[in-house]
């Protein structure tokens, strides 16, 4: 019984360290953007595209690298609305600077399915 209680207390402490506060979530700016341009990224270690994304007049145009080549052709991505985090600092990947993080679910074989809208909405809308 005592051992079980110790494990329970350890589990509680571990889960508390991963818990977000609402104020943490409020800091993350997830926004809707439309993919304007797609380019191959041959310098990337894993197959990826370089994306140019329009997040509306308030945020503007941002670039991102995304490892989404398993499921998406360049033609399928053009004009697609996606969800991205737009308030991370720039991340250098080779000579390329990624300015936002495109969000997607990760499958068992690291095949990404993009988070997107089912209806066309205004670029820059915040996800909440």
XYZ file of N, CA and C in Angstrom:
384
model
N 0.818 -1.198 0.000
C 0.000 0.000 0.000
C 0.864 1.266 0.000
N 1.899 1.292 0.809
C 2.765 2.463 0.881
C 3.487 2.675 -0.447
N 3.963 1.587 -1.067
C 4.639 1.700 -2.353
C 3.690 2.282 -3.388
N 2.459 1.795 -3.422
C 1.467 2.300 -4.371
C 1.244 3.808 -4.174
N 1.164 4.240 -2.928
C 0.962 5.661 -2.654
C 2.159 6.481 -3.121
N 3.374 5.954 -2.962
C 4.570 6.678 -3.412
C 4.543 6.845 -4.923
N 4.206 5.770 -5.653
C 4.125 5.889 -7.102
C 3.058 6.889 -7.507
N 1.946 6.877 -6.800
C 0.877 7.814 -7.100
C 1.357 9.253 -6.909
N 2.081 9.502 -5.820
C 2.601 10.843 -5.571
C 3.631 11.231 -6.624
N 4.493 10.292 -7.032
C 5.461 10.581 -8.084
C 4.751 10.919 -9.384
N 3.710 10.138 -9.729
C 2.943 10.411 -10.947
C 2.322 11.800 -10.890
N 1.816 12.191 -9.741
C 1.202 13.508 -9.611
C 2.240 14.603 -9.855
N 3.445 14.423 -9.297
C 4.477 15.445 -9.466
C 4.928 15.538 -10.920
N 5.059 14.406 -11.591
C 5.460 14.421 -12.994
C 4.407 15.127 -13.829
N 3.142 14.824 -13.611
C 2.099 15.460 -14.412
C 2.018 16.961 -14.127
N 2.307 17.367 -12.922
C 2.271 18.789 -12.599
C 3.355 19.550 -13.355
N 4.516 18.933 -13.568
C 5.594 19.632 -14.259
C 5.258 19.835 -15.735
N 4.400 19.022 -16.310
C 4.013 19.158 -17.710
C 2.752 19.999 -17.887
N 2.111 20.356 -16.791
C 0.879 21.132 -16.873
C 1.156 22.552 -17.312
N 0.329 23.040 -18.209
C 0.398 24.437 -18.622
C -0.580 25.253 -17.792
N -0.243 26.464 -17.579
C -1.179 27.400 -16.994
C -1.887 28.105 -18.147
N -3.068 28.637 -17.921
C -3.776 29.356 -18.983
C -2.927 30.508 -19.504
N -2.161 31.118 -18.616
C -1.311 32.232 -19.054
C -0.230 31.753 -20.027
N 0.224 30.500 -19.885
C 1.185 29.936 -20.841
C 0.532 29.776 -22.210
N -0.659 29.220 -22.231
C -1.368 29.001 -23.486
C -1.667 30.325 -24.187
N -1.995 31.343 -23.419
C -2.296 32.661 -23.989
C -1.106 33.264 -24.734
N 0.110 32.848 -24.389
C 1.308 33.371 -25.039
C 1.506 32.788 -26.441
N 0.944 31.617 -26.697
C 1.141 30.937 -27.979
C 0.165 31.517 -28.998
N 0.715 32.104 -30.058
C -0.122 32.682 -31.106
C -0.233 31.724 -32.280
N -1.294 30.950 -32.269
C -1.587 30.072 -33.399
C -2.525 30.837 -34.322
N -2.152 30.912 -35.583
C -2.915 31.702 -36.539
C -3.178 30.917 -37.823
N -4.198 31.341 -38.546
C -4.525 30.786 -39.856
C -3.729 31.540 -40.914
N -3.129 30.780 -41.827
C -2.412 31.386 -42.935
C -2.647 30.597 -44.219
N -2.469 31.259 -45.344
C -2.621 30.627 -46.651
C -1.253 30.475 -47.294
N -0.960 29.266 -47.774
C 0.312 28.994 -48.426
C 0.309 29.639 -49.810
N 1.278 30.538 -50.028
C 1.391 31.267 -51.290
C 2.410 30.642 -52.246
N 3.499 30.135 -51.674
C 4.584 29.576 -52.485
C 5.151 28.349 -51.794
N 5.590 27.378 -52.608
C 6.214 26.165 -52.108
C 7.467 25.916 -52.927
N 8.575 25.639 -52.240
C 9.829 25.321 -52.932
C 10.429 24.075 -52.305
N 11.124 23.291 -53.119
C 11.870 22.161 -52.579
C 12.960 22.690 -51.663
N 13.376 21.869 -50.716
C 14.428 22.246 -49.770
C 15.483 21.137 -49.756
N 16.281 21.046 -50.819
C 17.237 19.941 -50.938
C 18.329 19.938 -49.871
N 18.597 21.085 -49.242
C 19.629 21.164 -48.216
C 19.175 20.596 -46.865
N 17.886 20.382 -46.688
C 17.359 19.871 -45.417
C 17.815 18.426 -45.200
N 18.055 18.059 -43.932
C 18.473 16.682 -43.616
C 17.375 15.680 -43.930
N 16.128 16.050 -43.646
C 14.974 15.205 -43.960
C 14.184 15.922 -45.045
N 13.536 15.178 -45.947
C 12.787 15.833 -47.029
C 11.806 16.875 -46.488
N 11.857 18.071 -47.078
C 11.024 19.173 -46.605
C 10.762 20.153 -47.740
N 9.763 21.003 -47.500
C 9.474 22.121 -48.396
C 9.777 23.411 -47.661
N 10.066 24.448 -48.419
C 10.110 25.810 -47.900
C 8.789 26.451 -48.290
N 8.071 26.959 -47.309
C 6.746 27.538 -47.535
C 6.777 29.045 -47.309
N 6.022 29.766 -48.129
C 5.757 31.184 -47.913
C 4.273 31.283 -47.604
N 3.950 31.872 -46.437
C 2.579 31.831 -45.919
C 2.094 33.241 -45.606
N 0.881 33.545 -46.040
C 0.250 34.846 -45.777
C -0.620 34.744 -44.534
N -0.269 35.529 -43.499
C -1.036 35.561 -42.256
C -1.851 36.844 -42.110
N -2.136 37.520 -43.204
C -2.967 38.715 -43.149
C -2.162 39.969 -42.854
N -2.863 41.103 -42.865
C -2.196 42.406 -42.766
C -1.519 42.653 -41.415
N -2.056 42.105 -40.344
C -1.484 42.348 -39.013
C -0.129 41.652 -38.847
N 0.003 40.436 -39.349
C 1.223 39.640 -39.167
C 2.085 39.641 -40.418
N 1.455 39.574 -41.578
C 2.181 39.616 -42.835
C 2.578 38.244 -43.355
N 3.602 38.260 -44.193
C 4.093 37.053 -44.855
C 5.232 36.467 -44.028
N 5.184 35.159 -43.791
C 6.252 34.470 -43.066
C 6.662 33.233 -43.844
N 7.890 32.807 -43.594
C 8.419 31.609 -44.234
C 8.572 30.501 -43.196
N 8.448 29.257 -43.670
C 8.615 28.112 -42.785
C 9.153 26.936 -43.571
N 9.841 26.063 -42.884
C 10.262 24.787 -43.437
C 9.346 23.729 -42.838
N 8.862 22.811 -43.666
C 7.945 21.792 -43.167
C 8.261 20.442 -43.800
N 8.364 19.422 -42.963
C 8.635 18.063 -43.424
C 7.312 17.377 -43.751
N 6.701 17.802 -44.836
C 5.366 17.318 -45.204
C 5.340 16.702 -46.599
N 6.500 16.284 -47.088
C 6.597 15.788 -48.465
C 5.987 14.399 -48.646
N 5.821 13.626 -47.570
C 5.244 12.274 -47.691
C 3.781 12.321 -48.112
N 3.037 13.296 -47.618
C 1.590 13.343 -47.866
C 1.151 14.422 -48.840
N 1.987 15.441 -49.059
C 1.527 16.595 -49.827
C 2.453 16.887 -51.006
N 1.828 17.087 -52.159
C 2.564 17.589 -53.317
C 2.553 19.115 -53.247
N 3.442 19.743 -53.988
C 3.470 21.209 -54.014
C 2.143 21.747 -54.557
N 1.593 21.075 -55.557
C 0.329 21.523 -56.155
C -0.818 21.471 -55.144
N -0.822 20.439 -54.288
C -1.890 20.302 -53.290
C -1.780 21.364 -52.192
N -0.586 21.882 -51.954
C -0.374 22.855 -50.887
C -0.695 24.290 -51.297
N -0.547 24.590 -52.570
C -0.753 25.958 -53.031
C -2.186 26.422 -52.734
N -2.307 27.502 -51.960
C -3.617 28.043 -51.600
C -4.258 27.391 -50.388
N -3.617 26.384 -49.805
C -4.175 25.692 -48.641
C -4.029 26.558 -47.396
N -5.083 26.607 -46.596
C -5.019 27.312 -45.321
C -4.559 26.338 -44.244
N -3.590 26.787 -43.442
C -2.997 25.957 -42.399
C -2.982 26.713 -41.076
N -2.617 25.987 -40.018
C -2.465 26.579 -38.689
C -0.975 26.580 -38.360
N -0.485 27.701 -37.842
C 0.927 27.808 -37.469
C 1.086 28.675 -36.234
N 2.160 28.425 -35.503
C 2.559 29.284 -34.387
C 3.437 30.374 -34.987
N 3.052 31.627 -34.776
C 3.736 32.742 -35.440
C 4.615 33.579 -34.510
N 4.688 33.235 -33.217
C 5.474 34.072 -32.309
C 6.679 33.361 -31.688
N 7.199 32.348 -32.387
C 8.495 31.790 -32.010
C 9.586 32.664 -32.617
N 10.787 32.654 -32.035
C 11.893 33.354 -32.698
C 12.276 32.611 -33.981
N 12.931 33.301 -34.896
C 13.383 32.666 -36.140
C 14.312 31.509 -35.808
N 14.233 30.453 -36.638
C 15.108 29.294 -36.463
C 15.863 29.068 -37.760
N 17.182 29.029 -37.659
C 17.989 28.832 -38.855
C 18.119 27.344 -39.148
N 17.781 26.978 -40.390
C 17.914 25.608 -40.866
C 18.769 25.695 -42.123
N 20.054 25.402 -41.975
C 20.982 25.623 -43.083
C 21.065 27.115 -43.363
N 20.862 27.489 -44.621
C 20.871 28.912 -44.995
C 19.477 29.538 -44.910
N 18.478 28.728 -44.552
C 17.085 29.159 -44.534
C 16.681 29.547 -43.107
N 15.880 30.621 -42.976
C 15.349 31.032 -41.684
C 13.853 30.747 -41.642
N 13.444 29.867 -40.736
C 12.037 29.555 -40.539
C 11.476 30.558 -39.536
N 10.368 31.215 -39.909
C 9.799 32.292 -39.091
C 8.527 31.895 -38.350
N 8.026 30.702 -38.611
C 6.839 30.220 -37.919
C 6.875 28.695 -37.908
N 6.048 28.084 -37.073
C 5.987 26.636 -36.960
C 4.631 26.157 -37.475
N 4.649 25.484 -38.614
C 3.432 24.923 -39.191
C 3.049 23.703 -38.360
N 1.774 23.602 -37.970
C 1.333 22.539 -37.076
C 0.673 21.391 -37.836
N 0.912 20.192 -37.330
C 0.292 19.005 -37.908
C 0.388 17.851 -36.931
N -0.389 16.819 -37.186
C -0.298 15.616 -36.367
C 0.785 14.719 -36.961
N 1.490 13.988 -36.089
C 2.608 13.162 -36.515
C 2.195 11.702 -36.454
N 2.232 11.032 -37.620
C 1.890 9.616 -37.685
C 3.048 8.737 -37.244
N 2.806 7.426 -37.240
C 3.810 6.459 -36.791
C 5.093 6.509 -37.612
N 5.004 6.869 -38.862
C 6.181 6.923 -39.723
C 6.611 8.364 -39.990
N 6.327 9.232 -39.031
C 6.650 10.664 -39.133
C 6.025 11.324 -40.357
N 4.885 10.807 -40.792
C 4.158 11.462 -41.876
C 3.204 12.470 -41.242
N 3.374 13.708 -41.625
C 2.651 14.818 -41.008
C 1.345 15.071 -41.745
N 0.262 15.241 -40.983
C -1.019 15.687 -41.527
C -1.245 17.088 -40.985
N -1.301 18.051 -41.883
C -1.419 19.450 -41.485
C -2.731 19.750 -40.768
N -2.659 20.645 -39.787
C -3.873 21.187 -39.178
C -4.350 22.294 -40.100
N -5.611 22.241 -40.459
C -6.130 23.223 -41.402
C -7.599 23.491 -41.096
N -8.171 24.407 -41.844
C -9.585 24.734 -41.680
C -10.401 23.937 -42.687
N -11.641 23.655 -42.360
C -12.495 22.977 -43.335
C -13.273 23.987 -44.177
N -13.301 25.230 -43.734
C -13.910 26.320 -44.492
C -12.883 27.430 -44.631
N -12.932 28.152 -45.726
C -12.009 29.266 -45.924
C -12.360 30.384 -44.935
N -11.321 30.875 -44.246
C -11.499 31.967 -43.285
C -10.456 33.038 -43.574
N -10.564 34.153 -42.872
C -9.641 35.271 -43.054
C -8.257 34.890 -42.522
N -7.219 35.201 -43.315
C -5.844 34.978 -42.870
C -5.557 35.788 -41.617
N -4.824 35.173 -40.693
C -4.432 35.858 -39.469
C -5.351 35.594 -38.287
N -6.491 34.943 -38.511
C -7.366 34.667 -37.381
C -6.623 33.826 -36.344
N -6.834 34.158 -35.087
C -6.172 33.463 -33.995
C -6.941 32.198 -33.627
N -6.193 31.147 -33.318
C -6.765 29.899 -32.834
C -6.828 30.022 -31.318
N -7.939 29.667 -30.742
C -8.064 29.789 -29.284
C -8.826 28.661 -28.688
